[in-house]
PDB file of C-alpha atoms in Angstrom:
ATOM      1  CA  UNK A   1       0.000   0.000   0.000  1.00 58.00           C
ATOM      2  CA  UNK A   2       2.791   2.401   0.937  1.00 60.00           C
ATOM      3  CA  UNK A   3       4.663   1.562  -2.247  1.00 61.00           C
ATOM      4  CA  UNK A   4       1.557   2.212  -4.380  1.00 57.00           C
ATOM      5  CA  UNK A   5       0.998   5.600  -2.728  1.00 57.00           C
ATOM      6  CA  UNK A   6       4.594   6.608  -3.399  1.00 57.00           C
ATOM      7  CA  UNK A   7       4.270   5.564  -7.071  1.00 52.00           C
ATOM      8  CA  UNK A   8       1.052   7.575  -7.442  1.00 56.00           C
ATOM      9  CA  UNK A   9       2.622  10.687  -5.890  1.00 49.00           C
ATOM     10  CA  UNK A  10       5.738  10.356  -8.064  1.00 47.00           C
ATOM     11  CA  UNK A  11       3.593   9.893 -11.180  1.00 50.00           C
ATOM     12  CA  UNK A  12       1.573  13.006 -10.367  1.00 46.00           C
ATOM     13  CA  UNK A  13       4.749  15.022  -9.802  1.00 43.00           C
ATOM     14  CA  UNK A  14       6.401  13.729 -12.967  1.00 44.00           C
ATOM     15  CA  UNK A  15       3.474  14.318 -15.298  1.00 43.00           C
ATOM     16  CA  UNK A  16       2.282  17.431 -13.460  1.00 44.00           C
ATOM     17  CA  UNK A  17       5.607  19.234 -14.040  1.00 41.00           C
ATOM     18  CA  UNK A  18       4.935  19.407 -17.750  1.00 42.00           C
ATOM     19  CA  UNK A  19       3.405  22.856 -17.323  1.00 43.00           C
ATOM     20  CA  UNK A  20       3.187  25.833 -19.621  1.00 40.00           C
ATOM     21  CA  UNK A  21       6.278  27.467 -18.142  1.00 40.00           C
ATOM     22  CA  UNK A  22       8.507  25.018 -19.990  1.00 39.00           C
ATOM     23  CA  UNK A  23       6.642  25.132 -23.300  1.00 38.00           C
ATOM     24  CA  UNK A  24       8.024  27.261 -26.065  1.00 38.00           C
ATOM     25  CA  UNK A  25       6.159  28.327 -29.140  1.00 39.00           C
ATOM     26  CA  UNK A  26       7.673  26.687 -32.140  1.00 37.00           C
ATOM     27  CA  UNK A  27       7.397  28.756 -35.249  1.00 40.00           C
ATOM     28  CA  UNK A  28       9.133  28.115 -38.500  1.00 44.00           C
ATOM     29  CA  UNK A  29       9.039  31.779 -39.495  1.00 46.00           C
ATOM     30  CA  UNK A  30      10.765  34.532 -37.585  1.00 44.00           C
ATOM     31  CA  UNK A  31       8.737  37.708 -37.873  1.00 55.00           C
ATOM     32  CA  UNK A  32      10.920  40.523 -39.138  1.00 68.00           C
ATOM     33  CA  UNK A  33       9.963  44.059 -38.259  1.00 79.00           C
ATOM     34  CA  UNK A  34       9.330  46.206 -41.308  1.00 83.00           C
ATOM     35  CA  UNK A  35      11.004  49.620 -41.165  1.00 89.00           C
ATOM     36  CA  UNK A  36      10.178  52.757 -43.123  1.00 90.00           C
ATOM     37  CA  UNK A  37      13.647  52.609 -44.717  1.00 93.00           C
ATOM     38  CA  UNK A  38      14.368  49.118 -45.989  1.00 92.00           C
ATOM     39  CA  UNK A  39      17.189  48.050 -48.298  1.00 94.00           C
ATOM     40  CA  UNK A  40      18.692  44.791 -49.438  1.00 94.00           C
ATOM     41  CA  UNK A  41      21.938  43.669 -47.867  1.00 94.00           C
ATOM     42  CA  UNK A  42      23.785  44.620 -51.067  1.00 96.00           C
ATOM     43  CA  UNK A  43      22.257  48.114 -50.980  1.00 96.00           C
ATOM     44  CA  UNK A  44      23.317  48.606 -47.346  1.00 96.00           C
ATOM     45  CA  UNK A  45      26.862  47.444 -48.176  1.00 96.00           C
ATOM     46  CA  UNK A  46      27.019  49.884 -51.084  1.00 96.00           C
ATOM     47  CA  UNK A  47      25.777  52.873 -49.062  1.00 96.00           C
ATOM     48  CA  UNK A  48      27.761  52.361 -45.820  1.00 97.00           C
ATOM     49  CA  UNK A  49      31.448  52.134 -44.971  1.00 97.00           C
ATOM     50  CA  UNK A  50      32.718  48.746 -43.781  1.00 97.00           C
ATOM     51  CA  UNK A  51      32.687  49.942 -40.153  1.00 97.00           C
ATOM     52  CA  UNK A  52      29.189  51.429 -40.450  1.00 98.00           C
ATOM     53  CA  UNK A  53      27.901  48.230 -42.039  1.00 98.00           C
ATOM     54  CA  UNK A  54      29.487  46.128 -39.269  1.00 98.00           C
ATOM     55  CA  UNK A  55      27.912  48.241 -36.516  1.00 97.00           C
ATOM     56  CA  UNK A  56      24.556  49.176 -38.037  1.00 98.00           C
ATOM     57  CA  UNK A  57      23.627  46.028 -39.973  1.00 97.00           C
ATOM     58  CA  UNK A  58      25.556  43.288 -38.111  1.00 96.00           C
ATOM     59  CA  UNK A  59      25.076  44.691 -34.571  1.00 94.00           C
ATOM     60  CA  UNK A  60      28.827  45.013 -34.111  1.00 95.00           C
ATOM     61  CA  UNK A  61      30.657  47.226 -31.626  1.00 95.00           C
ATOM     62  CA  UNK A  62      33.460  49.591 -32.531  1.00 97.00           C
ATOM     63  CA  UNK A  63      36.566  49.638 -30.352  1.00 97.00           C
ATOM     64  CA  UNK A  64      36.336  52.116 -27.451  1.00 97.00           C
ATOM     65  CA  UNK A  65      37.992  55.541 -27.793  1.00 97.00           C
ATOM     66  CA  UNK A  66      38.156  55.258 -31.606  1.00 97.00           C
ATOM     67  CA  UNK A  67      35.167  57.397 -32.628  1.00 97.00           C
ATOM     68  CA  UNK A  68      35.908  60.888 -33.894  1.00 95.00           C
ATOM     69  CA  UNK A  69      32.575  61.910 -32.338  1.00 97.00           C
ATOM     70  CA  UNK A  70      33.644  60.895 -28.823  1.00 97.00           C
ATOM     71  CA  UNK A  71      35.065  64.309 -27.876  1.00 96.00           C
ATOM     72  CA  UNK A  72      32.861  66.400 -30.164  1.00 97.00           C
ATOM     73  CA  UNK A  73      31.550  69.366 -28.142  1.00 95.00           C
ATOM     74  CA  UNK A  74      29.838  71.312 -30.928  1.00 97.00           C
ATOM     75  CA  UNK A  75      26.109  72.102 -30.854  1.00 98.00           C
ATOM     76  CA  UNK A  76      23.941  70.069 -33.188  1.00 98.00           C
ATOM     77  CA  UNK A  77      22.150  66.807 -33.778  1.00 98.00           C
ATOM     78  CA  UNK A  78      23.446  63.259 -34.079  1.00 98.00           C
ATOM     79  CA  UNK A  79      21.604  61.394 -36.834  1.00 98.00           C
ATOM     80  CA  UNK A  80      21.575  57.774 -37.994  1.00 98.00           C
ATOM     81  CA  UNK A  81      24.488  57.229 -40.384  1.00 98.00           C
ATOM     82  CA  UNK A  82      22.301  54.927 -42.487  1.00 97.00           C
ATOM     83  CA  UNK A  83      19.084  56.931 -42.920  1.00 97.00           C
ATOM     84  CA  UNK A  84      19.707  60.404 -41.381  1.00 98.00           C
ATOM     85  CA  UNK A  85      16.972  60.066 -38.721  1.00 98.00           C
ATOM     86  CA  UNK A  86      17.691  62.500 -35.828  1.00 98.00           C
ATOM     87  CA  UNK A  87      18.566  60.387 -32.781  1.00 98.00           C
ATOM     88  CA  UNK A  88      20.323  62.519 -30.129  1.00 98.00           C
ATOM     89  CA  UNK A  89      20.844  66.222 -29.381  1.00 98.00           C
ATOM     90  CA  UNK A  90      24.264  67.570 -28.412  1.00 98.00           C
ATOM     91  CA  UNK A  91      22.657  69.107 -25.283  1.00 97.00           C
ATOM     92  CA  UNK A  92      22.151  65.547 -23.995  1.00 98.00           C
ATOM     93  CA  UNK A  93      25.708  64.322 -24.650  1.00 98.00           C
ATOM     94  CA  UNK A  94      27.996  63.771 -21.674  1.00 97.00           C
ATOM     95  CA  UNK A  95      31.445  62.336 -21.005  1.00 96.00           C
ATOM     96  CA  UNK A  96      30.911  58.871 -19.534  1.00 96.00           C
ATOM     97  CA  UNK A  97      34.532  57.696 -19.606  1.00 95.00           C
ATOM     98  CA  UNK A  98      33.480  54.469 -21.355  1.00 96.00           C
ATOM     99  CA  UNK A  99      35.055  55.252 -24.734  1.00 96.00           C
ATOM    100  CA  UNK A 100      31.793  55.649 -26.676  1.00 97.00           C
ATOM    101  CA  UNK A 101      29.649  58.730 -27.266  1.00 98.00           C
ATOM    102  CA  UNK A 102      27.068  58.812 -24.468  1.00 98.00           C
ATOM    103  CA  UNK A 103      23.758  60.621 -24.105  1.00 98.00           C
ATOM    104  CA  UNK A 104      21.306  60.871 -21.220  1.00 97.00           C
ATOM    105  CA  UNK A 105      18.248  60.834 -23.488  1.00 97.00           C
ATOM    106  CA  UNK A 106      17.216  60.126 -27.051  1.00 97.00           C
ATOM    107  CA  UNK A 107      14.945  62.044 -29.384  1.00 98.00           C
ATOM    108  CA  UNK A 108      11.603  60.463 -28.486  1.00 96.00           C
ATOM    109  CA  UNK A 109      10.124  58.144 -31.079  1.00 96.00           C
ATOM    110  CA  UNK A 110      13.300  57.848 -33.159  1.00 98.00           C
ATOM    111  CA  UNK A 111      15.083  55.167 -31.131  1.00 97.00           C
ATOM    112  CA  UNK A 112      13.626  51.688 -30.631  1.00 95.00           C
ATOM    113  CA  UNK A 113      14.608  49.052 -28.077  1.00 93.00           C
ATOM    114  CA  UNK A 114      15.067  45.279 -27.918  1.00 91.00           C
ATOM    115  CA  UNK A 115      16.638  42.849 -25.462  1.00 88.00           C
ATOM    116  CA  UNK A 116      20.062  41.503 -26.389  1.00 81.00           C
ATOM    117  CA  UNK A 117      21.522  38.333 -24.764  1.00 84.00           C
ATOM    118  CA  UNK A 118      24.722  38.172 -26.860  1.00 81.00           C
ATOM    119  CA  UNK A 119      27.116  38.322 -23.892  1.00 82.00           C
ATOM    120  CA  UNK A 120      25.183  35.961 -21.621  1.00 83.00           C
ATOM    121  CA  UNK A 121      22.812  38.348 -19.856  1.00 82.00           C
ATOM    122  CA  UNK A 122      20.047  40.729 -20.843  1.00 84.00           C
ATOM    123  CA  UNK A 123      20.969  44.199 -22.089  1.00 88.00           C
ATOM    124  CA  UNK A 124      18.719  46.801 -23.661  1.00 93.00           C
ATOM    125  CA  UNK A 125      19.804  47.229 -27.261  1.00 95.00           C
ATOM    126  CA  UNK A 126      19.038  50.444 -29.123  1.00 97.00           C
ATOM    127  CA  UNK A 127      18.377  50.721 -32.816  1.00 96.00           C
ATOM    128  CA  UNK A 128      17.129  53.340 -35.240  1.00 98.00           C
ATOM    129  CA  UNK A 129      13.333  53.253 -35.345  1.00 97.00           C
ATOM    130  CA  UNK A 130      13.377  54.226 -39.043  1.00 97.00           C
ATOM    131  CA  UNK A 131      15.843  51.744 -40.575  1.00 97.00           C
ATOM    132  CA  UNK A 132      16.526  49.262 -37.743  1.00 96.00           C
ATOM    133  CA  UNK A 133      20.260  49.995 -37.640  1.00 97.00           C
ATOM    134  CA  UNK A 134      22.023  48.909 -34.438  1.00 97.00           C
ATOM    135  CA  UNK A 135      23.186  51.899 -32.388  1.00 98.00           C
ATOM    136  CA  UNK A 136      24.411  50.531 -29.059  1.00 96.00           C
ATOM    137  CA  UNK A 137      22.895  49.889 -25.630  1.00 95.00           C
ATOM    138  CA  UNK A 138      21.248  51.862 -22.837  1.00 96.00           C
ATOM    139  CA  UNK A 139      22.213  51.439 -19.180  1.00 95.00           C
ATOM    140  CA  UNK A 140      20.887  52.801 -15.893  1.00 94.00           C
ATOM    141  CA  UNK A 141      24.187  54.337 -14.758  1.00 95.00           C
ATOM    142  CA  UNK A 142      23.899  57.758 -16.391  1.00 95.00           C
ATOM    143  CA  UNK A 143      23.721  61.187 -14.751  1.00 96.00           C
ATOM    144  CA  UNK A 144      21.306  61.086 -11.784  1.00 95.00           C
ATOM    145  CA  UNK A 145      20.652  64.812 -12.121  1.00 95.00           C
ATOM    146  CA  UNK A 146      18.888  64.217 -15.448  1.00 95.00           C
ATOM    147  CA  UNK A 147      17.482  60.848 -16.562  1.00 96.00           C
ATOM    148  CA  UNK A 148      19.866  58.365 -14.933  1.00 96.00           C
ATOM    149  CA  UNK A 149      20.287  56.752 -18.366  1.00 97.00           C
ATOM    150  CA  UNK A 150      23.475  56.245 -20.375  1.00 97.00           C
ATOM    151  CA  UNK A 151      22.831  55.666 -24.042  1.00 97.00           C
ATOM    152  CA  UNK A 152      26.181  54.141 -25.021  1.00 97.00           C
ATOM    153  CA  UNK A 153      26.300  54.610 -28.794  1.00 98.00           C
ATOM    154  CA  UNK A 154      28.760  53.492 -31.458  1.00 98.00           C
ATOM    155  CA  UNK A 155      30.123  56.582 -33.178  1.00 97.00           C
ATOM    156  CA  UNK A 156      30.115  54.673 -36.487  1.00 98.00           C
ATOM    157  CA  UNK A 157      26.304  54.520 -36.253  1.00 98.00           C
ATOM    158  CA  UNK A 158      26.080  58.325 -36.117  1.00 98.00           C
ATOM    159  CA  UNK A 159      26.670  61.378 -38.273  1.00 98.00           C
ATOM    160  CA  UNK A 160      26.850  64.812 -36.682  1.00 98.00           C
ATOM    161  CA  UNK A 161      24.878  67.711 -38.138  1.00 98.00           C
ATOM    162  CA  UNK A 162      26.082  71.027 -36.622  1.00 97.00           C
ATOM    163  CA  UNK A 163      23.665  73.813 -35.768  1.00 94.00           C
ATOM    164  CA  UNK A 164      23.452  76.399 -38.537  1.00 87.00           C
ATOM    165  CA  UNK A 165      24.678  79.236 -36.246  1.00 63.00           C
ATOM    166  CA  UNK A 166      28.190  77.748 -36.041  1.00 49.00           C
TER     167      UNK A 166
END
């Protein structure tokens, strides 16, 4: 009797653990987001430098302290190097010491976000909301006096447009 009760309890536990938490949807098609600016891979390669293509289209990261925009202090707007969408204002740029241009806020609606697990844990990845180009990542260690955010952006993903008064 005791042995039968143990077998029943073990059976319930074994078959009862097959819950929804372990089930994953299996789809054969990965849904790609459609962006306002869409090009073929060949068109992107033809319109971007090798470094821009690596960062924007392959989600690469440029080496720290190599961007010519890192120490740029001029007034203006940082736009997507692939599609010219305005992404960040110079008023929101700050020196983070990380080796990449950093901003405490984006231009609302022009930057989109996803979760990236490429290095083993979740990070918030940023990309251009118009063309989908990879920009960098956002972290919660920015200036507390403003937003507390640090948008850590690859300089190769950006072009700088100076204010007209300069």
